[in-house]
PDB file of N, CA and C in Angstrom:
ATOM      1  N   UNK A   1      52.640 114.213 -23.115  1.00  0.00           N
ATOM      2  CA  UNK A   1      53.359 114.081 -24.379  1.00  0.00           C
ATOM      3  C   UNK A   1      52.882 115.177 -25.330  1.00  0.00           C
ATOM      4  N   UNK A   2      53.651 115.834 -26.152  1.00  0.00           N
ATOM      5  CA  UNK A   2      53.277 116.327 -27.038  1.00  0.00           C
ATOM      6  C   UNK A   2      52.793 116.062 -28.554  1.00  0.00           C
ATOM      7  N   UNK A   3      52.761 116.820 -29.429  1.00  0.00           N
ATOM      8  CA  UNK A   3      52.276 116.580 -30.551  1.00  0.00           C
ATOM      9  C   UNK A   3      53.158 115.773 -31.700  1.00  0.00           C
ATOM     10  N   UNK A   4      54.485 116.155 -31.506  1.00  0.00           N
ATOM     11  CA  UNK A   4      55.413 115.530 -32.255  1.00  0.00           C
ATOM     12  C   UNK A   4      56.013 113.787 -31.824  1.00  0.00           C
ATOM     13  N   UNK A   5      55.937 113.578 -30.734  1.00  0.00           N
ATOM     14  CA  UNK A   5      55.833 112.496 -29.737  1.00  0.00           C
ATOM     15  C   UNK A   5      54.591 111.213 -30.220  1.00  0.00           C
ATOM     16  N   UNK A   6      53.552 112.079 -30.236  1.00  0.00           N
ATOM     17  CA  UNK A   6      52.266 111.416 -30.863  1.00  0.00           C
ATOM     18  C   UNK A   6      52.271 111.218 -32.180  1.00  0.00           C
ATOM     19  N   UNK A   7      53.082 112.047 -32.913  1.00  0.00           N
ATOM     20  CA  UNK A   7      53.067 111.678 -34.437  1.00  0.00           C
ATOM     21  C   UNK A   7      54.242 110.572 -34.735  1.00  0.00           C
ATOM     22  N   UNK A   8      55.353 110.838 -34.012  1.00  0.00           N
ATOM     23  CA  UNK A   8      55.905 109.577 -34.128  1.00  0.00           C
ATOM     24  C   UNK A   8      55.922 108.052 -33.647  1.00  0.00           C
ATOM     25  N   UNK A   9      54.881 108.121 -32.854  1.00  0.00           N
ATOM     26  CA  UNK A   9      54.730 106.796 -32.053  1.00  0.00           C
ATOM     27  C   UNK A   9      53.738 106.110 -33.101  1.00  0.00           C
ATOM     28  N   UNK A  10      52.989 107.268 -33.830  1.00  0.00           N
ATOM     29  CA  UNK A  10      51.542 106.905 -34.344  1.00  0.00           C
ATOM     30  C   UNK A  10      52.005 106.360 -36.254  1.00  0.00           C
ATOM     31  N   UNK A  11      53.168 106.859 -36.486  1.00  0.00           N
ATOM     32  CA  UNK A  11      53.692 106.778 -38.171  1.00  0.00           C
ATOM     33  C   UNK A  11      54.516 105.370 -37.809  1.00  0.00           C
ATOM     34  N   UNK A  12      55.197 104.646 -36.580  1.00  0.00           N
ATOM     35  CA  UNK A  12      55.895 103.709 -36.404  1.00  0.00           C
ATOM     36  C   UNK A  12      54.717 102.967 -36.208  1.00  0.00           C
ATOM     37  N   UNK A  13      53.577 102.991 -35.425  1.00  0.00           N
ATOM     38  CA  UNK A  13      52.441 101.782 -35.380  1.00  0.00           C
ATOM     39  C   UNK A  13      51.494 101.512 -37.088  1.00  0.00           C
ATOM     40  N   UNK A  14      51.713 102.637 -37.807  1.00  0.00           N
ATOM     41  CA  UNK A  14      50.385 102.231 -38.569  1.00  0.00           C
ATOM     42  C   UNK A  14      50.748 101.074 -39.352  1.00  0.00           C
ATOM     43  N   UNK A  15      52.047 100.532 -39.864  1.00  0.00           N
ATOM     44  CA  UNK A  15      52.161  99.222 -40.614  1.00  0.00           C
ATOM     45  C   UNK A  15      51.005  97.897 -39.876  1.00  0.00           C
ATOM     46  N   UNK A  16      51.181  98.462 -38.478  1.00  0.00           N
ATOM     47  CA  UNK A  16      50.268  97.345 -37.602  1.00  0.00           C
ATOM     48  C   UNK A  16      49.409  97.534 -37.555  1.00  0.00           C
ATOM     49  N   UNK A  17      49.048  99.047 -37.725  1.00  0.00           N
ATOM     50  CA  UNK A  17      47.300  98.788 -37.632  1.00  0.00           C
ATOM     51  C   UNK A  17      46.921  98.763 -39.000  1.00  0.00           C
ATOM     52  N   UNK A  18      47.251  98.725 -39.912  1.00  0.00           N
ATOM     53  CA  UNK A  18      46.837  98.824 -41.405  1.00  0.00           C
ATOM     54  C   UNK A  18      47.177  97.220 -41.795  1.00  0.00           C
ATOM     55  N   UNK A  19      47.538  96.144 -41.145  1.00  0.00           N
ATOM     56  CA  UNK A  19      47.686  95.022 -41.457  1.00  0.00           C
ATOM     57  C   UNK A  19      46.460  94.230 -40.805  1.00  0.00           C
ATOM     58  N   UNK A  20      46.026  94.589 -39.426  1.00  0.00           N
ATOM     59  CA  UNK A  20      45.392  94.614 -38.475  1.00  0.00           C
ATOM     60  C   UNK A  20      43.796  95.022 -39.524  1.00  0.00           C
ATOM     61  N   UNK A  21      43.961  96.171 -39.716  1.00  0.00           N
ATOM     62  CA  UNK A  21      42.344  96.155 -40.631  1.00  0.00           C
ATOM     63  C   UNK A  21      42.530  95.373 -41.866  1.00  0.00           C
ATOM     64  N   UNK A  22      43.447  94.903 -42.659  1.00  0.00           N
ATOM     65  CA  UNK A  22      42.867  93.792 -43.477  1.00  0.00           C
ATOM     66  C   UNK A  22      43.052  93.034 -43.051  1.00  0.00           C
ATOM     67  N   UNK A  23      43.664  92.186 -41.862  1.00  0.00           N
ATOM     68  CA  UNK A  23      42.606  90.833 -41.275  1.00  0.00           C
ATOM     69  C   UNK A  23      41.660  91.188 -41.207  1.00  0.00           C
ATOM     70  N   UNK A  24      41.482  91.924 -40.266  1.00  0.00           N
ATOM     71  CA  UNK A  24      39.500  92.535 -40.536  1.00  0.00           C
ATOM     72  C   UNK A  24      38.586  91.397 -41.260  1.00  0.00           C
ATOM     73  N   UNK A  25      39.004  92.039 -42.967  1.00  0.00           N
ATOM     74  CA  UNK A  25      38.352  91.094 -43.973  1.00  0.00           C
ATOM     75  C   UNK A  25      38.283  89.921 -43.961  1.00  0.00           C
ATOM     76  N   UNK A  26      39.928  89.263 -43.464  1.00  0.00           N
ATOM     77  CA  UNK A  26      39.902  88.020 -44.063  1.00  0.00           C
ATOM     78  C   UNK A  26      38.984  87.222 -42.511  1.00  0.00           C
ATOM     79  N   UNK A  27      39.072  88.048 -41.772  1.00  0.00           N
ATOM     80  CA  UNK A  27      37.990  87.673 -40.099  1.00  0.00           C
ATOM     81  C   UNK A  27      36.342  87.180 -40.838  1.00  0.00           C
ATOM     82  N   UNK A  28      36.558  88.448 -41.958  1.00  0.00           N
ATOM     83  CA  UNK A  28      35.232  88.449 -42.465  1.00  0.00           C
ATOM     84  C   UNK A  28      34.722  87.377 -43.505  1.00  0.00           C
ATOM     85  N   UNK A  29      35.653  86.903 -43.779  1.00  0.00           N
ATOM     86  CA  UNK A  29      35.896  85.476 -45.348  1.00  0.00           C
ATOM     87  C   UNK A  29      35.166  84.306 -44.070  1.00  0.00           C
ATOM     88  N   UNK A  30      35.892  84.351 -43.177  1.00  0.00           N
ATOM     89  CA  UNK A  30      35.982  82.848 -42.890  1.00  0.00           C
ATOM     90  C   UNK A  30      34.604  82.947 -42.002  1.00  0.00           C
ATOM     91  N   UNK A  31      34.041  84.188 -41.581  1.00  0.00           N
ATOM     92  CA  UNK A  31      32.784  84.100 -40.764  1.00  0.00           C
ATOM     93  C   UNK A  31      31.545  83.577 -41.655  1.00  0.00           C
ATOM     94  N   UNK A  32      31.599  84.233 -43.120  1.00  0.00           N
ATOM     95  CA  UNK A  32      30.619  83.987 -44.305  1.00  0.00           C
ATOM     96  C   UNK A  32      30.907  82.886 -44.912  1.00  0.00           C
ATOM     97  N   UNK A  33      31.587  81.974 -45.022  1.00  0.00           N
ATOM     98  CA  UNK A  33      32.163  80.702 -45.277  1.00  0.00           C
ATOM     99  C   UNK A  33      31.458  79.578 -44.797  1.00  0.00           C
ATOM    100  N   UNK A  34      31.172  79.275 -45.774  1.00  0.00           N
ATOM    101  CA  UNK A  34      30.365  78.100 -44.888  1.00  0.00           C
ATOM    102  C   UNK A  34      30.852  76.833 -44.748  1.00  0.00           C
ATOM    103  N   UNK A  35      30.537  76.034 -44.086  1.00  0.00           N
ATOM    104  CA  UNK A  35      31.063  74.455 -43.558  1.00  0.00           C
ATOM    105  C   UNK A  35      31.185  74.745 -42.043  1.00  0.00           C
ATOM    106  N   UNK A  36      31.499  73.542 -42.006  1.00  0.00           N
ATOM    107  CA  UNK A  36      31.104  73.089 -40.428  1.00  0.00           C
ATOM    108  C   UNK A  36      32.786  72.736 -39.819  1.00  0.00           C
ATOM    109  N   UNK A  37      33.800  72.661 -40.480  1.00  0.00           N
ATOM    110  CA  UNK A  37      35.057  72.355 -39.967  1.00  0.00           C
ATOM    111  C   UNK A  37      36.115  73.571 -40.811  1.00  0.00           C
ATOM    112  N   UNK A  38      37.460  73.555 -40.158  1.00  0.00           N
ATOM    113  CA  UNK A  38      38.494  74.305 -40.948  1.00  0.00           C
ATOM    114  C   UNK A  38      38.607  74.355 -42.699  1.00  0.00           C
ATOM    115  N   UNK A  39      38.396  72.773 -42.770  1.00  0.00           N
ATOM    116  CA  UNK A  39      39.017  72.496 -44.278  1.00  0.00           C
ATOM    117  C   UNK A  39      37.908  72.823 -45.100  1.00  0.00           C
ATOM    118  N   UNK A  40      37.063  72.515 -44.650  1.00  0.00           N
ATOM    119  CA  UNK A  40      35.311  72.995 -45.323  1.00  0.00           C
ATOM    120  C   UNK A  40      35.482  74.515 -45.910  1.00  0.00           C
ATOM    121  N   UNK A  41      35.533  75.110 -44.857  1.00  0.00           N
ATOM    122  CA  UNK A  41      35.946  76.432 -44.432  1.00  0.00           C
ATOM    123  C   UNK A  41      36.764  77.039 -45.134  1.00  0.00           C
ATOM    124  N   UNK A  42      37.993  76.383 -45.222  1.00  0.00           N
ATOM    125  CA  UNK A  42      38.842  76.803 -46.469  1.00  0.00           C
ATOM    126  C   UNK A  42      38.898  76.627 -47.786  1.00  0.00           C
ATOM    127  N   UNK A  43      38.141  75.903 -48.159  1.00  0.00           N
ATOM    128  CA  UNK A  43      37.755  75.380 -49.407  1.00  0.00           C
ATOM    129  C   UNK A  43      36.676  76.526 -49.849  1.00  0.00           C
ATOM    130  N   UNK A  44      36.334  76.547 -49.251  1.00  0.00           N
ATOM    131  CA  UNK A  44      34.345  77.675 -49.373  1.00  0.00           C
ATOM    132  C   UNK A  44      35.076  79.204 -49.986  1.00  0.00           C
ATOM    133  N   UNK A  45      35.994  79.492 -49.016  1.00  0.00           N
ATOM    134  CA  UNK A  45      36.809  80.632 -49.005  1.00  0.00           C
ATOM    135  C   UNK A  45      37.317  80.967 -50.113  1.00  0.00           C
ATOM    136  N   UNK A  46      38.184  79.466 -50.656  1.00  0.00           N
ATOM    137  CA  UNK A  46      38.733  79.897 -52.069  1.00  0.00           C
ATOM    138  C   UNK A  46      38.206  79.538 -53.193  1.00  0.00           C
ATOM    139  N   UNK A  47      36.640  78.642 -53.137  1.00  0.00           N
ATOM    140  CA  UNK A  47      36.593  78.200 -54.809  1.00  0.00           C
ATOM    141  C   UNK A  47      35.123  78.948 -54.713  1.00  0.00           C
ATOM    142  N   UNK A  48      34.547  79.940 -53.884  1.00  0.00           N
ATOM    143  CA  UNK A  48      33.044  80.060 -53.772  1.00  0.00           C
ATOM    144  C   UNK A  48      33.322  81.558 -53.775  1.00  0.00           C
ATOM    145  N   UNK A  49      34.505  81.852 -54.072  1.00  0.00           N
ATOM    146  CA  UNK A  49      34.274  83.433 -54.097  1.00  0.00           C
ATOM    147  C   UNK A  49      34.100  84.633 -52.941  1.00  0.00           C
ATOM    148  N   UNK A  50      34.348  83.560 -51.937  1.00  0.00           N
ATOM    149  CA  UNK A  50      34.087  84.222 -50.475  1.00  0.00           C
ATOM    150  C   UNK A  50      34.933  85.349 -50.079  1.00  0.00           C
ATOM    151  N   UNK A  51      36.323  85.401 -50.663  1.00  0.00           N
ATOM    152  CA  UNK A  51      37.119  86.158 -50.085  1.00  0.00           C
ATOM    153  C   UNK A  51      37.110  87.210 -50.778  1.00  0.00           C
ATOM    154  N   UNK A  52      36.672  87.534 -52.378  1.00  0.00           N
ATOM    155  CA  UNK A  52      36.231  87.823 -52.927  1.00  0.00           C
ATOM    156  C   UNK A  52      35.131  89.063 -52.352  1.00  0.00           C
ATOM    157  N   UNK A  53      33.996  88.532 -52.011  1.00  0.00           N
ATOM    158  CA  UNK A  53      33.036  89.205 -51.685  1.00  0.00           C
ATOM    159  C   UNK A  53      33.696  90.388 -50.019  1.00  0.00           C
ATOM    160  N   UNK A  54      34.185  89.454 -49.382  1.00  0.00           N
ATOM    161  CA  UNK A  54      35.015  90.301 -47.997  1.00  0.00           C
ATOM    162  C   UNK A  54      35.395  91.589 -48.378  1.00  0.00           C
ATOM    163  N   UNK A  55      36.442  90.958 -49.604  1.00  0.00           N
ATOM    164  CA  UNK A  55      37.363  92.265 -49.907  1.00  0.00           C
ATOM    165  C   UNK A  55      37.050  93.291 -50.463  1.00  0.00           C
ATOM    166  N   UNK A  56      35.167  93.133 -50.955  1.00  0.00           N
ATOM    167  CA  UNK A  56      34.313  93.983 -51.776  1.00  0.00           C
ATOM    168  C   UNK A  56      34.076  95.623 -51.421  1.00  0.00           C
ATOM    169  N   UNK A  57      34.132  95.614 -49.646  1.00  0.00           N
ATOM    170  CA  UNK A  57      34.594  96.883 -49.434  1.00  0.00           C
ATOM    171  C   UNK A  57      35.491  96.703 -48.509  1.00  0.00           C
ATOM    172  N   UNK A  58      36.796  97.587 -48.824  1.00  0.00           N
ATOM    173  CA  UNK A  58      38.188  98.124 -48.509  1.00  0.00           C
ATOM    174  C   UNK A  58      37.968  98.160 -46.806  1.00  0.00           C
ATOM    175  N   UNK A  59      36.629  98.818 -46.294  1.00  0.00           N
ATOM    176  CA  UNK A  59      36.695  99.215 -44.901  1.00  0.00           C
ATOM    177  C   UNK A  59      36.817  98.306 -43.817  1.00  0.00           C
ATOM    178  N   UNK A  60      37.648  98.441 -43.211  1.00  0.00           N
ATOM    179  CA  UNK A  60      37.321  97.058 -42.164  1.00  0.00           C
ATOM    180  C   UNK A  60      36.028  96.742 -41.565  1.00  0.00           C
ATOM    181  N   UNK A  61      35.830  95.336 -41.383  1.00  0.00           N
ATOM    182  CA  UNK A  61      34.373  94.663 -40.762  1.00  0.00           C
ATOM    183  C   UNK A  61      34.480  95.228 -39.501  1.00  0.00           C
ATOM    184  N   UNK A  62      33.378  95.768 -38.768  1.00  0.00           N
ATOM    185  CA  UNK A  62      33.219  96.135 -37.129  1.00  0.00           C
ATOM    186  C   UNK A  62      33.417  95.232 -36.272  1.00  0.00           C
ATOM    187  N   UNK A  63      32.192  93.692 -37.178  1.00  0.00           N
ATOM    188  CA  UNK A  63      31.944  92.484 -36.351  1.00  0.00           C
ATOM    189  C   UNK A  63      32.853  92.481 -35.248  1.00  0.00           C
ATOM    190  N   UNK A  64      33.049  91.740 -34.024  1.00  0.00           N
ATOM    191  CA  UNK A  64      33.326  92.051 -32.987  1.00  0.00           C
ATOM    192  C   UNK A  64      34.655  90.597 -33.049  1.00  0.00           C
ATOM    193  N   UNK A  65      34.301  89.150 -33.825  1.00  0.00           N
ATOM    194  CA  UNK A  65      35.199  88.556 -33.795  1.00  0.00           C
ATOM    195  C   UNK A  65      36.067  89.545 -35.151  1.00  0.00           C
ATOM    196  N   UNK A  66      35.312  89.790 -35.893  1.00  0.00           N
ATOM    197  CA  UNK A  66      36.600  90.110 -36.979  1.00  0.00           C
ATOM    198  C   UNK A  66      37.588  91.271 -36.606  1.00  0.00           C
ATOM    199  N   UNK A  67      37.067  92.018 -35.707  1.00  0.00           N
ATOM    200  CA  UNK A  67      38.120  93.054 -35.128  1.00  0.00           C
ATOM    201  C   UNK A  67      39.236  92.124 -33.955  1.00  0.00           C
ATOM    202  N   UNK A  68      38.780  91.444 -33.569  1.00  0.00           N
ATOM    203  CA  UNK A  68      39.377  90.274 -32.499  1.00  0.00           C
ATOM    204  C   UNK A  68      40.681  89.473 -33.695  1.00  0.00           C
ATOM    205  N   UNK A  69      40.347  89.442 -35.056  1.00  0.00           N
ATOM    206  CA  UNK A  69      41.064  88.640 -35.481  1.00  0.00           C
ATOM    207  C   UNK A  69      41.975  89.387 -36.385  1.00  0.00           C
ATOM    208  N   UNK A  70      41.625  91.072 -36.596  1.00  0.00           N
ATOM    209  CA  UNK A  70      42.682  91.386 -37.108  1.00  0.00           C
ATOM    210  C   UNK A  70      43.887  92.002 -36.030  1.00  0.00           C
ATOM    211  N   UNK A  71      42.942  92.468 -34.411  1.00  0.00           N
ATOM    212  CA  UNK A  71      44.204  92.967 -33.562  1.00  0.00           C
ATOM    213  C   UNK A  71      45.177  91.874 -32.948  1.00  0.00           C
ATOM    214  N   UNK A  72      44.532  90.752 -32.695  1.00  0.00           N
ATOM    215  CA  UNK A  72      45.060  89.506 -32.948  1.00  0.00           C
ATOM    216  C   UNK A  72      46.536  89.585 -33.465  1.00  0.00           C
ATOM    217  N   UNK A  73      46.860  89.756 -35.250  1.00  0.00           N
ATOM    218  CA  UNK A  73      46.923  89.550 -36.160  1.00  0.00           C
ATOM    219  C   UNK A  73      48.659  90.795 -36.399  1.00  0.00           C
ATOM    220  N   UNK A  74      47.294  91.998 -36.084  1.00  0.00           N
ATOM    221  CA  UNK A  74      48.404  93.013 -35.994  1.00  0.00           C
ATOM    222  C   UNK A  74      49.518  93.273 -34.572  1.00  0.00           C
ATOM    223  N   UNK A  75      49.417  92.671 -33.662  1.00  0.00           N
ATOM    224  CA  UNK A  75      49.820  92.712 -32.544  1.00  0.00           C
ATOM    225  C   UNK A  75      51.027  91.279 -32.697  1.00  0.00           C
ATOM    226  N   UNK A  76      50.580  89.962 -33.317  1.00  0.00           N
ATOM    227  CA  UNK A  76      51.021  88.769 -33.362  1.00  0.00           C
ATOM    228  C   UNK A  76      52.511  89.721 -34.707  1.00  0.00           C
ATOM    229  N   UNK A  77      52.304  90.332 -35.337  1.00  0.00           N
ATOM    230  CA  UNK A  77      53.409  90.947 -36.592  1.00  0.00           C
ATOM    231  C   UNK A  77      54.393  91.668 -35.585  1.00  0.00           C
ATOM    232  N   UNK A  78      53.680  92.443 -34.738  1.00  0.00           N
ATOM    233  CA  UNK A  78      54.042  93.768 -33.969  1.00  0.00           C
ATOM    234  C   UNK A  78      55.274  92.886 -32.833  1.00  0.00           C
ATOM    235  N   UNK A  79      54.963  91.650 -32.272  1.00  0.00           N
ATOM    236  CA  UNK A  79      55.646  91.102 -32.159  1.00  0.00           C
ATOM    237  C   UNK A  79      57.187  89.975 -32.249  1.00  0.00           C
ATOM    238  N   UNK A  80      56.254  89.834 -33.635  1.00  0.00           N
ATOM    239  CA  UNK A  80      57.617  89.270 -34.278  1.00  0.00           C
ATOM    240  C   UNK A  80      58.537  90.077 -34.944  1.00  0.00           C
ATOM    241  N   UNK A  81      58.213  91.387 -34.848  1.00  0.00           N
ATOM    242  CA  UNK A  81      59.134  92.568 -35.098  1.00  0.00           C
ATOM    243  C   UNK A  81      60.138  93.000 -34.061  1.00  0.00           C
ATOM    244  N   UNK A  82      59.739  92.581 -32.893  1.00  0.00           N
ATOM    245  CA  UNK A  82      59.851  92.839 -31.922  1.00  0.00           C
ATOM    246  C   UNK A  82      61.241  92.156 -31.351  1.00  0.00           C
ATOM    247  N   UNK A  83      60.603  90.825 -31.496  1.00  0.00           N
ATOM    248  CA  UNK A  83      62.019  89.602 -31.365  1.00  0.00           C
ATOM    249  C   UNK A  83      62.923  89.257 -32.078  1.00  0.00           C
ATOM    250  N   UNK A  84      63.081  89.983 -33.635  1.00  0.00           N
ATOM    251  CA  UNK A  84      63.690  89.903 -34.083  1.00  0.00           C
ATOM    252  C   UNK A  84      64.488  90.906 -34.282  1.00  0.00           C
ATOM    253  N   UNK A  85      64.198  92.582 -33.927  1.00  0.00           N
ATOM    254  CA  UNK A  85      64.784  92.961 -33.479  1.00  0.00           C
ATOM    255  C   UNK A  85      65.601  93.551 -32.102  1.00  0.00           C
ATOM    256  N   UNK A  86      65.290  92.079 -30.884  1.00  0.00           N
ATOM    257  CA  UNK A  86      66.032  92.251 -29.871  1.00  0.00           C
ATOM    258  C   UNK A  86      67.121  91.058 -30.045  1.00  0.00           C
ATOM    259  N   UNK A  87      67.073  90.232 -30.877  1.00  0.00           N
ATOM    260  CA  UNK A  87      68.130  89.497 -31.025  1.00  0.00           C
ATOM    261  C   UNK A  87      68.584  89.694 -32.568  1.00  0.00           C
ATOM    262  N   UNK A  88      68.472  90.715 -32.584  1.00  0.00           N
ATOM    263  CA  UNK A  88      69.288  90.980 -34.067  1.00  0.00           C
ATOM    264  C   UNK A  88      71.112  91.606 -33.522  1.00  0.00           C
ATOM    265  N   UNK A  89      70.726  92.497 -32.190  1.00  0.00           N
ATOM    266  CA  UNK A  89      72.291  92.406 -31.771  1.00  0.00           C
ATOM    267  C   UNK A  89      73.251  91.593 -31.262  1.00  0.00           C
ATOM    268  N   UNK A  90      73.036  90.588 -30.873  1.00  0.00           N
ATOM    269  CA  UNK A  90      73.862  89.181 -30.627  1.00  0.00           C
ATOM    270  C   UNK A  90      73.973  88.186 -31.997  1.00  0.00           C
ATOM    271  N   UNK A  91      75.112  88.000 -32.750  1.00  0.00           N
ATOM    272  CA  UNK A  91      75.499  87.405 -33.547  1.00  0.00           C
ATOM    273  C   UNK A  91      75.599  85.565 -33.263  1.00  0.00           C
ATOM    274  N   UNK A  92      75.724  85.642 -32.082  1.00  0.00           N
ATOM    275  CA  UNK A  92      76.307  84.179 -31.578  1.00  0.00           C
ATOM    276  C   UNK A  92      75.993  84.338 -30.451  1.00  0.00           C
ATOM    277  N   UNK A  93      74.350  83.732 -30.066  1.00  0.00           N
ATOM    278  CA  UNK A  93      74.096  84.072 -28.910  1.00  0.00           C
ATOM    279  C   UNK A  93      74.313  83.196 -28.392  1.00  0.00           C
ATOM    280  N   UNK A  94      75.080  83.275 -26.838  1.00  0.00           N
ATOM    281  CA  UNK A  94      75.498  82.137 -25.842  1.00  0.00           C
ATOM    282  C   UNK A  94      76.999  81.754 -26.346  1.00  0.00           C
ATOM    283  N   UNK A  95      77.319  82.327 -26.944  1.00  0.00           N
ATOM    284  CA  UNK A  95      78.739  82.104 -27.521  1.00  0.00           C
ATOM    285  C   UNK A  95      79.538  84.002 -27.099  1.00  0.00           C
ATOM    286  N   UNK A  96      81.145  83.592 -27.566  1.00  0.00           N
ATOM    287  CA  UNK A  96      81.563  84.562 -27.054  1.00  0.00           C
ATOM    288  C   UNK A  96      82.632  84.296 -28.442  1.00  0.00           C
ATOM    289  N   UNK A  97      82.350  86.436 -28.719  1.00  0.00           N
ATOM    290  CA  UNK A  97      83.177  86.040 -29.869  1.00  0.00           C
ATOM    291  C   UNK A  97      84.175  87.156 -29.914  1.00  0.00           C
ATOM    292  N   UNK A  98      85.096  86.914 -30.979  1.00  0.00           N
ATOM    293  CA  UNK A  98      86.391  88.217 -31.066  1.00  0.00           C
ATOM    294  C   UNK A  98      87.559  87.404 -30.560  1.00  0.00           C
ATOM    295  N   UNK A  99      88.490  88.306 -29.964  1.00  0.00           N
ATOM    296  CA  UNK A  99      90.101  87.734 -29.281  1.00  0.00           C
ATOM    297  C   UNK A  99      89.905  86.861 -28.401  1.00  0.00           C
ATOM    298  N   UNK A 100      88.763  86.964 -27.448  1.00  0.00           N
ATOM    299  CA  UNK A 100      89.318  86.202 -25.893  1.00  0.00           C
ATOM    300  C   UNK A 100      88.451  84.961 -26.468  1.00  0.00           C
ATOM    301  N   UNK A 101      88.108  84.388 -27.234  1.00  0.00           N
ATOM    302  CA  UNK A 101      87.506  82.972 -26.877  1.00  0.00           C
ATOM    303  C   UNK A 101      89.120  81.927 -27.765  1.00  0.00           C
ATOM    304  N   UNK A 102      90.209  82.822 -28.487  1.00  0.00           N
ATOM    305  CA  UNK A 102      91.023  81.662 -29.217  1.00  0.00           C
ATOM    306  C   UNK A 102      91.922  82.080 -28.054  1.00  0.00           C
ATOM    307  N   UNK A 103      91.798  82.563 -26.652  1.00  0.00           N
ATOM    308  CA  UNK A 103      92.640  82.576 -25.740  1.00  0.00           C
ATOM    309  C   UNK A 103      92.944  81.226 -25.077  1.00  0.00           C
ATOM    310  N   UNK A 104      93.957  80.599 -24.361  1.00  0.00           N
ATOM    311  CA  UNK A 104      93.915  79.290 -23.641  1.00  0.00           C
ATOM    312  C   UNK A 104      93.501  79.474 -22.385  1.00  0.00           C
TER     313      UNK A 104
END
C-alpha cells in the first residue's frame, strides 16, 4: 500500500481511536474507585471526585485493563457504525417495495 492509502484508512479510523483513548480514562475512574460492587463503584466515581482526578491528564492510562477497556469501547462504536451502515440501504427489509408488490 502506499502512502495516500495509509492516510486514508488512518483519517477514517481516528474518530475510533480517539474515543478509544478517552475510555482509557474512564478505564481509569472505575480502577481508582473504590467499593467492592458496581453501584459502590459508581457512586465513588461521581460524588468523590474520581472521574475528576482520571481526566487530570488528557493522556491515555497505559494500565493494561484500561487500554482493554477503551479498545473494547472503540471497536464496540466502530461497530455499530458498521451495522448501521449496512442496513441503511434496505428501507423495508424482508419486504419488497415499488410496482411489483401492488401486483396480483
Amino acid at each position: 500500500m502506499n502512502g495516500s492509502k495509509w492516510k486514508k484508512k488512518l483519517i477514517l479510523c481516528l474518530p475510533y481511536i480517539s474515543v478509544g483513548l478517552i475510555f482509557t480514562n474512564f478505564g481509569e475512574a472505575w480502577r481508582l474507585a473504590e467499593g467492592v460492587n458496581a453501584s459502590e463503584k459508581l457512586q465513588d466515581i461521581f460524588q468523590s471526585g474520581t472521574l475528576q482526578l482520571a481526566f487530570q491528564n488528557l493522556l491515555p492510562s497505559l494500565y493494561p485493563t484500561d487500554l482493554i477497556v477503551g479498545i473494547v469501547c472503540g471497536a464496540a462504536l466502530r461497530l455499530a457504525v458498521y451495522l448501521k451502515g449496512k442496513n441503511a440501504k434496505k428501507y423495508r427489509q424482508g419486504e419488497e417495495y415499488g410496482s411489483a408488490r401492488w401486483s396480483a
